[in-house]
Amino acid sequence: MSAPLLEVKDLRVEFPTRRGTLVAVDGASLAIAPGEILGVVGESGAGKSLTGMAIIGLIEPPGRIAAGEIRLESERIDGLPYEQMRRIRGRRIGAIFQDPLTSLNPLFTIGEQLTETILAHLEVTPAEALARALALLAEVGIPAPRARIGHYPHQFSGGMRQRVVIALALAAEPRLIIADEPTTALDVSIQAQIIALLKRLAREHGTAVMLITHDMGVIAETADRVAVMYAGRIAEIGPVRDVIHAPRHPYTAGLMGSIPKLGQGAGKKRGRLVQIEGAMPRLNAIPAGCAFNPRCPRRFERCLAERPELIAIGTTDAACWLYADGPR
Amino acid sequence: MDRDNRPLLRMLEVSRDFDVSRPWLNRVLEGAPRQLLRAVDGVSLAVKRGETLALVGESGCGKSTVARLIVGLYATSQGRIEFDGIDLAAPGASALRRRMQMIFQDPYASLNPRWRVRDIVAEPIRVLKLAASEHEVGARVAELLRQVGLVAEDGEKYPHEFSGGQRQRISIARALSGNPEFLVCDEPTSALDVSVQAQILNLMTDLQQRLGLTYLFISHNLAVVSHIADRVGVMYLGRLVELADAEELFVRPLHPYTRMLLDAIPDLEMSGKARTPVAGEVPNPLDPPAGCAFHPRCLHANARCRSERPQALVRGEAVVACHAVEERRI
Amino acid sequence: MAVAPGWWRRAWDHDLAWSFRRSPVTIVAAALTLACVGGAAFAPWIAPHDPFDLARLSLNDAFSPPAWASGGNARYLLGTDDQGRDVLSTILHGARISLGVGLAAVAFSALLGVSLGLLSGYVGGRLDAFIMRVADIQLSFPAILIALLVDGVARVALPRETHDSIAIPVLIFSIGISGWVQYARTVRGSTLVEKNREYVQAARVIGRGRFAIMLHHVLPNVMGPVLVIGTIHVGTAIITEATLSFLGVGLPPTQPSLGTLIRVGNDFLFSGEWWITVFPGLALIVLVLSVNLLGDWLRDALNPKLR
């Protein structure tokens, strides 16, 4: 594997509250190579979005990065002053969020927003910026870009707005895109279009993408590798195909079993879904040892006492004591 | 007709319009006309006793409006809804409404945050006067909470003390407390995480078998629907475009829109099967296309599709509204 | 008493209690409010003199300066007024009337405003349009003008001899009627949000009537802001009462509120007897300021966005 574009090591994000410090991300390590799409999947509260926010330096106070380091092209970017981080966002890291309206200013036309971003980050003339804005809109699949460039965000449908946001994220040719639930607010037919677009862009531009979502189906469609998060920790990380077809961590296995699938008969003839009992612990009540142990069908004494680190099992790494003595 | 074969619920050519005009003063000043949005457009369907009928479609297709029309949160603009053979709009039919209940999508909004769980669950029992004494109410609430996998002591707590999945269990307990036969479930799991969704779907299946319930299950998630439904109706822009047995629909979809939806679902198995790329977006419901509402996105549309609205066509057990299917072009 | 520790623990741990403990200004404001309210409530028992007992008043004691000033009398800590009444005692009694009128006016305003706001928001349509237009019209008149108007009408309509005896109800009504709009607007806004939430729909599905839903489901969920407005409104109502009394259309000197005391004392300000008006004025400032500070804190503490 080539040198990673982004490297996160032992990231820890804390929220001090009056009832003690909540650890929302606890020792997460991951790396993304140029042109690679890394999926980060987990249920609500797993810490996946905060991991993304930490990378783009947008953790809202009083939350803070308490430990670990984040390197972009070998250069540390955690703890940079606000102005410096703001230049990195947009120029070297693009961001796409769930609700496209939060990324677009309702008072300016999309053309103004695009050219402004391009001029701010690239050494071009206004005419070149406009040409680039038109090219970007065409690239993200907006029909008749010349006619639409003067429109305001509210004049676009949800799917088209998300395309505009993607164009905006791409405007300065960033090396990395953080996409946080980019398709969650969209209908399934639009979701399919956005997924296809993201994949094509990563391939054609060699842009690395960190795709944060709760939807394993989107990961399966899009990502090369996947990190499964649980209670602020990475439970398993590896190539998508291996994680989906041969999950190592009992949580991943349970998660895969609990997803209803198409195409194996339908209706009453189907059995019950595999279910993981209970729910993810609240951040103020994460159990000792492995965070998953109260819900784990395969736990043993060690899981209650000691916290497992990621252990390599073939192509995947899983944080599970089952594999402490080699794969079983 | 034999009572057991008679459908429990029937919708006959039901439509619902919403007035989306500007306020009266603005209309007068600007000379703008009244504007109506047809959210549900001539939907006919029947739900059999003991089955699960699912309605699927993208946002704005009218599936949630259908749910609200059935339980009486909205009145119909046209057409008729019958429950157990009796028109729900007829005088005295309000007693029938007690036999149906609704489960809502958002477990954070469907429970009154200021009420204790026991009062939330007991409200239908008290309002419908199903228990003789407060003691009986308490016993029934405890039984209901156990039935959905909670403990009787949970009744003393407030909703904010529970997780999303537990709240949805409370909603189900409340819906069951009026002893309904028919449950309208509006996206009951779409606000939940997948592992919790599995728990709730399994619970709903168990309860259906144990209590002989009939479900109308509204969802945008085809995989969930394929798991829980016996029959599936697909809606597009307020119209029912296809209704078929679940097994049939997922294996041999007829309507081009159903095919497109199935192709759009992310392929978890990573089988790499060939799929038709999805194109276009749902048009503005204020200005629906003429003829078949799906024609601007349809690969098989011809002149007839653009001008003439397709009628429901019976194909064995299935019903489909498509000129291309009728003409055997697809 | 077995439950008490648990109850106390929960109250102590509550977010509201916590944010209270963290704010020294609020603690001081609460202590001052408590002192004012306590002093006012128990005035007949704790006041050193009874300023309304004509038999005990002696004009010889009139215009006695505060105890520490030259010529002061140790019996009258804050001095006496033109009638020889102890200023401290009249302040305590006056605060009692001011607070009573303020609280009653706020309660009246809140009751009216919350009811109309609920109806307006939940029923909607023409009723909503009507109530809100009335509110708009009322908002275009300052509160003090409405109070003056109501008071003036009451003066003309009622015989002179009954006027003094009904001065307090008239004041409560006129201050109360001028304040309902704020409650109605806030409650209407929250009601519009709450009525579309699914728990209200769930209640409609089981066939509960409009009024039952408004009372049992919507009302408990829209009361938070009302509490905040109410607290701040107490301060405003006391000021309005004081203004009316200062202008001479509020309470008569036989039942002096803080405003009346300030007006009466004002006549002597330039003849050197400053204490007759300054001390009631200070009492009014302390009372209103501490109530307002409490209200500000409550607003911030209940606002989830500021947490």
mmCIF file of C-alpha atoms in Angstrom, chain B residues 21-314:
data_model
loop_
_atom_site.group_PDB
_atom_site.id
_atom_site.type_symbol
_atom_site.label_atom_id
_atom_site.label_comp_id
_atom_site.label_asym_id
_atom_site.label_seq_id
_atom_site.Cartn_x
_atom_site.Cartn_y
_atom_site.Cartn_z
ATOM 1 C CA SER B 21 -52.701 28.172 -1.357
ATOM 2 C CA ARG B 22 -51.110 31.333 -0.022
ATOM 3 C CA PRO B 23 -53.009 32.968 2.867
ATOM 4 C CA TRP B 24 -56.298 34.602 1.936
ATOM 5 C CA LEU B 25 -54.999 38.189 2.078
ATOM 6 C CA ASN B 26 -52.024 37.383 -0.145
ATOM 7 C CA ARG B 27 -54.298 35.646 -2.648
ATOM 8 C CA VAL B 28 -56.567 38.662 -2.854
ATOM 9 C CA LEU B 29 -53.679 41.127 -3.186
ATOM 10 C CA GLU B 30 -51.671 39.091 -5.646
ATOM 11 C CA GLY B 31 -54.620 37.695 -7.535
ATOM 12 C CA ALA B 32 -53.229 34.181 -7.127
ATOM 13 C CA PRO B 33 -55.689 31.296 -7.504
ATOM 14 C CA ARG B 34 -56.350 28.609 -4.917
ATOM 15 C CA GLN B 35 -53.867 25.789 -5.238
ATOM 16 C CA LEU B 36 -54.625 22.168 -4.394
ATOM 17 C CA LEU B 37 -52.109 19.393 -3.953
ATOM 18 C CA ARG B 38 -53.450 15.925 -4.611
ATOM 19 C CA ALA B 39 -51.498 13.806 -2.122
ATOM 20 C CA VAL B 40 -53.477 10.623 -2.683
ATOM 21 C CA ASP B 41 -55.044 10.044 -6.066
ATOM 22 C CA GLY B 42 -57.676 7.347 -6.576
ATOM 23 C CA VAL B 43 -56.136 4.611 -4.447
ATOM 24 C CA SER B 44 -58.031 1.333 -4.134
ATOM 25 C CA LEU B 45 -56.803 -1.560 -2.068
ATOM 26 C CA ALA B 46 -57.978 -4.218 0.373
ATOM 27 C CA VAL B 47 -56.232 -5.557 3.457
ATOM 28 C CA LYS B 48 -57.116 -9.128 4.381
ATOM 29 C CA ARG B 49 -57.547 -10.290 7.944
ATOM 30 C CA GLY B 50 -54.292 -11.371 9.554
ATOM 31 C CA GLU B 51 -51.997 -10.264 6.741
ATOM 32 C CA THR B 52 -49.365 -7.565 6.475
ATOM 33 C CA LEU B 53 -49.872 -5.236 3.562
ATOM 34 C CA ALA B 54 -46.955 -2.897 2.984
ATOM 35 C CA LEU B 55 -47.032 0.389 1.109
ATOM 36 C CA VAL B 56 -43.687 1.571 -0.262
ATOM 37 C CA GLY B 57 -42.574 4.596 -2.184
ATOM 38 C CA GLU B 58 -40.283 7.606 -2.066
ATOM 39 C CA SER B 59 -40.988 10.722 -0.022
ATOM 40 C CA GLY B 60 -44.062 12.587 -1.174
ATOM 41 C CA CYS B 61 -45.684 9.536 -2.764
ATOM 42 C CA GLY B 62 -48.667 9.742 -0.397
ATOM 43 C CA LYS B 63 -48.083 6.597 1.633
ATOM 44 C CA SER B 64 -48.184 8.362 4.990
ATOM 45 C CA THR B 65 -51.276 10.270 3.929
ATOM 46 C CA VAL B 66 -52.973 6.925 3.232
ATOM 47 C CA ALA B 67 -52.110 5.833 6.798
ATOM 48 C CA ARG B 68 -53.581 9.027 8.233
ATOM 49 C CA LEU B 69 -56.717 8.766 6.086
ATOM 50 C CA ILE B 70 -57.384 5.279 7.414
ATOM 51 C CA VAL B 71 -57.071 6.149 11.094
ATOM 52 C CA GLY B 72 -59.121 9.302 10.586
ATOM 53 C CA LEU B 73 -56.449 11.953 11.128
ATOM 54 C CA TYR B 74 -57.411 13.291 7.713
ATOM 55 C CA ALA B 75 -60.795 13.167 6.021
ATOM 56 C CA THR B 76 -61.029 11.791 2.497
ATOM 57 C CA SER B 77 -61.685 14.262 -0.323
ATOM 58 C CA GLN B 78 -63.168 11.577 -2.549
ATOM 59 C CA GLY B 79 -63.858 7.873 -2.330
ATOM 60 C CA ARG B 80 -64.687 5.624 0.575
ATOM 61 C CA ILE B 81 -62.866 3.618 3.217
ATOM 62 C CA GLU B 82 -64.637 0.577 4.663
ATOM 63 C CA PHE B 83 -63.652 -1.254 7.814
ATOM 64 C CA ASP B 84 -65.171 -4.694 8.260
ATOM 65 C CA GLY B 85 -67.640 -3.855 5.494
ATOM 66 C CA ILE B 86 -68.875 -0.588 7.019
ATOM 67 C CA ASP B 87 -68.135 2.868 5.613
ATOM 68 C CA LEU B 88 -65.933 4.702 8.106
ATOM 69 C CA ALA B 89 -67.574 7.999 7.179
ATOM 70 C CA ALA B 90 -71.039 6.668 8.097
ATOM 71 C CA PRO B 91 -72.649 7.971 11.278
ATOM 72 C CA GLY B 92 -71.784 5.776 14.247
ATOM 73 C CA ALA B 93 -68.707 4.389 12.560
ATOM 74 C CA SER B 94 -66.448 5.997 15.138
ATOM 75 C CA ALA B 95 -66.859 2.846 17.232
ATOM 76 C CA LEU B 96 -65.028 1.024 14.437
ATOM 77 C CA ARG B 97 -62.044 3.297 14.864
ATOM 78 C CA ARG B 98 -61.453 1.772 18.279
ATOM 79 C CA ARG B 99 -60.530 -1.425 16.501
ATOM 80 C CA MET B 100 -57.573 0.220 14.783
ATOM 81 C CA GLN B 101 -54.465 1.886 16.142
ATOM 82 C CA MET B 102 -51.431 3.599 14.739
ATOM 83 C CA ILE B 103 -47.688 3.346 15.410
ATOM 84 C CA PHE B 104 -45.683 6.401 14.402
ATOM 85 C CA GLN B 105 -42.246 6.864 12.925
ATOM 86 C CA ASP B 106 -40.454 9.022 15.442
ATOM 87 C CA PRO B 107 -40.269 7.410 18.875
ATOM 88 C CA TYR B 108 -38.936 10.707 20.215
ATOM 89 C CA ALA B 109 -42.052 12.621 19.182
ATOM 90 C CA SER B 110 -44.802 10.046 19.593
ATOM 91 C CA LEU B 111 -44.668 9.865 23.398
ATOM 92 C CA ASN B 112 -45.714 12.889 25.437
ATOM 93 C CA PRO B 113 -42.476 13.907 27.207
ATOM 94 C CA ARG B 114 -44.340 15.147 30.287
ATOM 95 C CA TRP B 115 -46.244 11.922 30.930
ATOM 96 C CA ARG B 116 -45.109 8.839 32.777
ATOM 97 C CA VAL B 117 -44.924 5.720 30.628
ATOM 98 C CA ARG B 118 -47.728 4.037 32.566
ATOM 99 C CA ASP B 119 -50.077 6.941 31.788
ATOM 100 C CA ILE B 120 -49.048 6.953 28.130
ATOM 101 C CA VAL B 121 -49.814 3.240 27.813
ATOM 102 C CA ALA B 122 -53.001 3.522 29.878
ATOM 103 C CA GLU B 123 -54.486 6.478 27.976
ATOM 104 C CA PRO B 124 -56.392 4.369 25.411
ATOM 105 C CA ILE B 125 -57.646 2.037 28.171
ATOM 106 C CA ARG B 126 -58.953 4.990 30.154
ATOM 107 C CA VAL B 127 -60.378 6.939 27.233
ATOM 108 C CA LEU B 128 -62.076 3.912 25.681
ATOM 109 C CA LYS B 129 -63.188 2.761 29.172
ATOM 110 C CA LEU B 130 -61.823 -0.750 28.758
ATOM 111 C CA ALA B 131 -61.111 -1.347 32.438
ATOM 112 C CA ALA B 132 -63.491 -1.325 35.363
ATOM 113 C CA SER B 133 -61.065 0.038 37.948
ATOM 114 C CA GLU B 134 -57.726 1.813 38.212
ATOM 115 C CA HIS B 135 -56.361 -1.410 39.666
ATOM 116 C CA GLU B 136 -57.331 -3.217 36.472
ATOM 117 C CA VAL B 137 -55.709 -0.469 34.386
ATOM 118 C CA GLY B 138 -52.446 -0.939 36.303
ATOM 119 C CA ALA B 139 -52.497 -4.702 35.818
ATOM 120 C CA ARG B 140 -53.179 -4.336 32.109
ATOM 121 C CA VAL B 141 -50.374 -1.796 31.660
ATOM 122 C CA ALA B 142 -47.916 -4.103 33.442
ATOM 123 C CA GLU B 143 -48.984 -6.982 31.190
ATOM 124 C CA LEU B 144 -48.595 -4.855 28.060
ATOM 125 C CA LEU B 145 -45.129 -3.669 29.052
ATOM 126 C CA ARG B 146 -44.035 -7.272 29.608
ATOM 127 C CA GLN B 147 -45.553 -8.246 26.279
ATOM 128 C CA VAL B 148 -43.286 -5.804 24.428
ATOM 129 C CA GLY B 149 -40.175 -6.841 26.333
ATOM 130 C CA LEU B 150 -40.082 -4.192 29.076
ATOM 131 C CA VAL B 151 -40.693 -4.610 32.791
ATOM 132 C CA ALA B 152 -43.661 -3.338 34.785
ATOM 133 C CA GLU B 153 -41.425 -0.965 36.775
ATOM 134 C CA ASP B 154 -40.576 0.907 33.553
ATOM 135 C CA GLY B 155 -44.074 2.382 33.790
ATOM 136 C CA GLU B 156 -42.924 4.766 36.497
ATOM 137 C CA LYS B 157 -40.295 6.393 34.276
ATOM 138 C CA TYR B 158 -40.547 9.188 31.747
ATOM 139 C CA PRO B 159 -39.915 8.680 28.000
ATOM 140 C CA HIS B 160 -36.555 10.487 27.993
ATOM 141 C CA GLU B 161 -35.104 7.761 30.202
ATOM 142 C CA PHE B 162 -35.406 5.218 27.373
ATOM 143 C CA SER B 163 -33.467 4.573 24.162
ATOM 144 C CA GLY B 164 -35.118 4.859 20.754
ATOM 145 C CA GLY B 165 -35.835 1.146 20.510
ATOM 146 C CA GLN B 166 -37.346 0.989 23.979
ATOM 147 C CA ARG B 167 -39.511 3.987 23.163
ATOM 148 C CA GLN B 168 -40.807 2.264 20.084
ATOM 149 C CA ARG B 169 -41.686 -0.706 22.312
ATOM 150 C CA ILE B 170 -43.649 1.689 24.526
ATOM 151 C CA SER B 171 -45.463 3.020 21.443
ATOM 152 C CA ILE B 172 -46.368 -0.529 20.503
ATOM 153 C CA ALA B 173 -47.610 -1.279 24.032
ATOM 154 C CA ARG B 174 -49.750 1.831 23.882
ATOM 155 C CA ALA B 175 -51.141 0.916 20.473
ATOM 156 C CA LEU B 176 -52.017 -2.568 21.744
ATOM 157 C CA SER B 177 -53.656 -1.316 24.930
ATOM 158 C CA GLY B 178 -56.923 -0.578 23.143
ATOM 159 C CA ASN B 179 -57.141 -4.217 21.951
ATOM 160 C CA PRO B 180 -57.075 -3.293 18.265
ATOM 161 C CA GLU B 181 -57.360 -5.796 15.417
ATOM 162 C CA PHE B 182 -55.717 -3.563 12.898
ATOM 163 C CA LEU B 183 -52.461 -1.632 13.281
ATOM 164 C CA VAL B 184 -51.368 1.089 10.897
ATOM 165 C CA CYS B 185 -47.585 1.327 11.197
ATOM 166 C CA ASP B 186 -46.074 4.462 9.653
ATOM 167 C CA GLU B 187 -42.335 3.850 9.144
ATOM 168 C CA PRO B 188 -42.091 2.242 12.598
ATOM 169 C CA THR B 189 -38.407 1.379 12.294
ATOM 170 C CA SER B 190 -36.914 4.026 10.026
ATOM 171 C CA ALA B 191 -35.738 6.199 12.915
ATOM 172 C CA LEU B 192 -33.983 3.253 14.563
ATOM 173 C CA ASP B 193 -30.523 1.752 14.218
ATOM 174 C CA VAL B 194 -30.385 -1.525 12.302
ATOM 175 C CA SER B 195 -29.718 -3.802 15.269
ATOM 176 C CA VAL B 196 -32.656 -2.233 17.095
ATOM 177 C CA GLN B 197 -34.768 -2.320 13.942
ATOM 178 C CA ALA B 198 -34.311 -6.096 13.887
ATOM 179 C CA GLN B 199 -35.584 -6.326 17.467
ATOM 180 C CA ILE B 200 -38.697 -4.291 16.665
ATOM 181 C CA LEU B 201 -39.454 -6.179 13.426
ATOM 182 C CA ASN B 202 -39.146 -9.493 15.253
ATOM 183 C CA LEU B 203 -41.388 -8.207 18.041
ATOM 184 C CA MET B 204 -44.002 -7.082 15.523
ATOM 185 C CA THR B 205 -43.941 -10.488 13.820
ATOM 186 C CA ASP B 206 -44.337 -12.280 17.184
ATOM 187 C CA LEU B 207 -47.218 -10.048 18.253
ATOM 188 C CA GLN B 208 -48.979 -10.564 14.943
ATOM 189 C CA GLN B 209 -48.845 -14.325 15.353
ATOM 190 C CA ARG B 210 -49.834 -14.255 19.014
ATOM 191 C CA LEU B 211 -52.663 -11.714 18.758
ATOM 192 C CA GLY B 212 -53.838 -12.338 15.179
ATOM 193 C CA LEU B 213 -53.203 -8.709 14.208
ATOM 194 C CA THR B 214 -53.552 -7.228 10.734
ATOM 195 C CA TYR B 215 -50.892 -4.703 9.718
ATOM 196 C CA LEU B 216 -50.723 -1.931 7.191
ATOM 197 C CA PHE B 217 -46.997 -1.287 7.094
ATOM 198 C CA ILE B 218 -45.752 1.961 5.563
ATOM 199 C CA SER B 219 -42.061 2.114 4.682
ATOM 200 C CA HIS B 220 -39.575 3.532 2.235
ATOM 201 C CA ASN B 221 -37.193 0.643 2.864
ATOM 202 C CA LEU B 222 -37.789 -2.195 0.419
ATOM 203 C CA ALA B 223 -35.558 -4.640 2.279
ATOM 204 C CA VAL B 224 -37.565 -4.183 5.473
ATOM 205 C CA VAL B 225 -40.782 -4.563 3.520
ATOM 206 C CA SER B 226 -39.586 -7.722 1.809
ATOM 207 C CA HIS B 227 -38.956 -9.113 5.254
ATOM 208 C CA ILE B 228 -42.256 -8.356 6.926
ATOM 209 C CA ALA B 229 -44.921 -8.036 4.237
ATOM 210 C CA ASP B 230 -47.245 -10.621 2.693
ATOM 211 C CA ARG B 231 -48.324 -8.222 -0.018
ATOM 212 C CA VAL B 232 -46.781 -4.991 -1.207
ATOM 213 C CA GLY B 233 -48.272 -1.896 -2.795
ATOM 214 C CA VAL B 234 -45.953 0.551 -4.580
ATOM 215 C CA MET B 235 -46.982 4.203 -4.685
ATOM 216 C CA TYR B 236 -45.743 6.995 -6.937
ATOM 217 C CA LEU B 237 -46.964 10.604 -6.806
ATOM 218 C CA GLY B 238 -50.144 9.701 -4.917
ATOM 219 C CA ARG B 239 -51.073 6.763 -7.119
ATOM 220 C CA LEU B 240 -50.852 3.047 -6.496
ATOM 221 C CA VAL B 241 -48.821 1.750 -9.435
ATOM 222 C CA GLU B 242 -48.461 -1.889 -8.455
ATOM 223 C CA LEU B 243 -49.846 -4.236 -5.813
ATOM 224 C CA ALA B 244 -48.686 -7.830 -5.629
ATOM 225 C CA ASP B 245 -47.652 -10.682 -3.381
ATOM 226 C CA ALA B 246 -44.303 -9.872 -1.799
ATOM 227 C CA GLU B 247 -42.610 -12.956 -3.233
ATOM 228 C CA GLU B 248 -43.861 -12.117 -6.693
ATOM 229 C CA LEU B 249 -43.088 -8.405 -6.523
ATOM 230 C CA PHE B 250 -39.483 -8.778 -5.459
ATOM 231 C CA VAL B 251 -38.721 -11.528 -7.959
ATOM 232 C CA ARG B 252 -40.818 -10.406 -10.922
ATOM 233 C CA PRO B 253 -41.671 -6.729 -10.608
ATOM 234 C CA LEU B 254 -44.028 -5.551 -13.345
ATOM 235 C CA HIS B 255 -44.199 -1.768 -13.200
ATOM 236 C CA PRO B 256 -41.098 0.054 -14.499
ATOM 237 C CA TYR B 257 -41.040 2.171 -11.323
ATOM 238 C CA THR B 258 -40.953 -0.930 -9.115
ATOM 239 C CA ARG B 259 -38.097 -2.241 -11.227
ATOM 240 C CA MET B 260 -36.225 1.015 -10.857
ATOM 241 C CA LEU B 261 -36.698 1.062 -7.081
ATOM 242 C CA LEU B 262 -35.428 -2.496 -6.774
ATOM 243 C CA ASP B 263 -32.410 -1.647 -8.885
ATOM 244 C CA ALA B 264 -31.628 1.380 -6.744
ATOM 245 C CA ILE B 265 -31.251 -0.569 -3.499
ATOM 246 C CA PRO B 266 -27.586 -0.902 -2.552
ATOM 247 C CA ASP B 267 -26.427 -4.445 -3.117
ATOM 248 C CA LEU B 268 -25.246 -5.737 0.235
ATOM 249 C CA GLU B 269 -24.276 -9.106 -1.170
ATOM 250 C CA MET B 270 -21.850 -7.403 -3.572
ATOM 251 C CA SER B 271 -22.918 -9.848 -6.220
ATOM 252 C CA GLY B 272 -22.026 -7.405 -8.975
ATOM 253 C CA LYS B 273 -25.271 -8.064 -10.835
ATOM 254 C CA ALA B 274 -26.013 -5.773 -13.748
ATOM 255 C CA ARG B 275 -28.421 -2.972 -12.967
ATOM 256 C CA THR B 276 -30.188 -0.280 -14.893
ATOM 257 C CA PRO B 277 -28.888 3.078 -13.749
ATOM 258 C CA VAL B 278 -31.515 5.204 -12.072
ATOM 259 C CA ALA B 279 -32.384 8.457 -13.760
ATOM 260 C CA GLY B 280 -34.298 11.589 -12.861
ATOM 261 C CA GLU B 281 -36.177 12.717 -9.808
ATOM 262 C CA VAL B 282 -39.764 12.723 -8.567
ATOM 263 C CA PRO B 283 -41.589 15.632 -10.268
ATOM 264 C CA ASN B 284 -43.257 18.461 -8.359
ATOM 265 C CA PRO B 285 -46.561 17.060 -7.016
ATOM 266 C CA LEU B 286 -48.209 20.462 -7.537
ATOM 267 C CA ASP B 287 -47.768 19.990 -11.247
ATOM 268 C CA PRO B 288 -47.818 16.246 -11.933
ATOM 269 C CA PRO B 289 -47.084 15.073 -15.483
ATOM 270 C CA ALA B 290 -50.040 14.270 -17.709
ATOM 271 C CA GLY B 291 -50.891 10.663 -18.450
ATOM 272 C CA CYS B 292 -48.816 8.234 -16.448
ATOM 273 C CA ALA B 293 -47.083 10.187 -13.644
ATOM 274 C CA PHE B 294 -43.914 8.129 -14.123
ATOM 275 C CA HIS B 295 -43.514 8.696 -17.856
ATOM 276 C CA PRO B 296 -40.740 11.358 -17.693
ATOM 277 C CA ARG B 297 -38.450 8.850 -15.963
ATOM 278 C CA CYS B 298 -39.643 5.724 -17.734
ATOM 279 C CA LEU B 299 -37.516 3.913 -20.308
ATOM 280 C CA HIS B 300 -40.629 2.427 -21.914
ATOM 281 C CA ALA B 301 -42.817 5.511 -22.225
ATOM 282 C CA ASN B 302 -44.591 6.229 -25.521
ATOM 283 C CA ALA B 303 -47.157 8.737 -26.731
ATOM 284 C CA ARG B 304 -50.022 6.956 -24.987
ATOM 285 C CA CYS B 305 -48.153 7.044 -21.637
ATOM 286 C CA ARG B 306 -47.723 10.796 -22.010
ATOM 287 C CA SER B 307 -51.409 11.498 -22.548
ATOM 288 C CA GLU B 308 -53.592 8.750 -21.090
ATOM 289 C CA ARG B 309 -53.599 7.794 -17.419
ATOM 290 C CA PRO B 310 -53.174 4.013 -17.083
ATOM 291 C CA GLN B 311 -55.933 2.148 -15.274
ATOM 292 C CA ALA B 312 -55.412 -0.654 -12.768
ATOM 293 C CA LEU B 313 -54.900 -3.906 -14.614
ATOM 294 C CA VAL B 314 -55.372 -7.259 -12.890
#
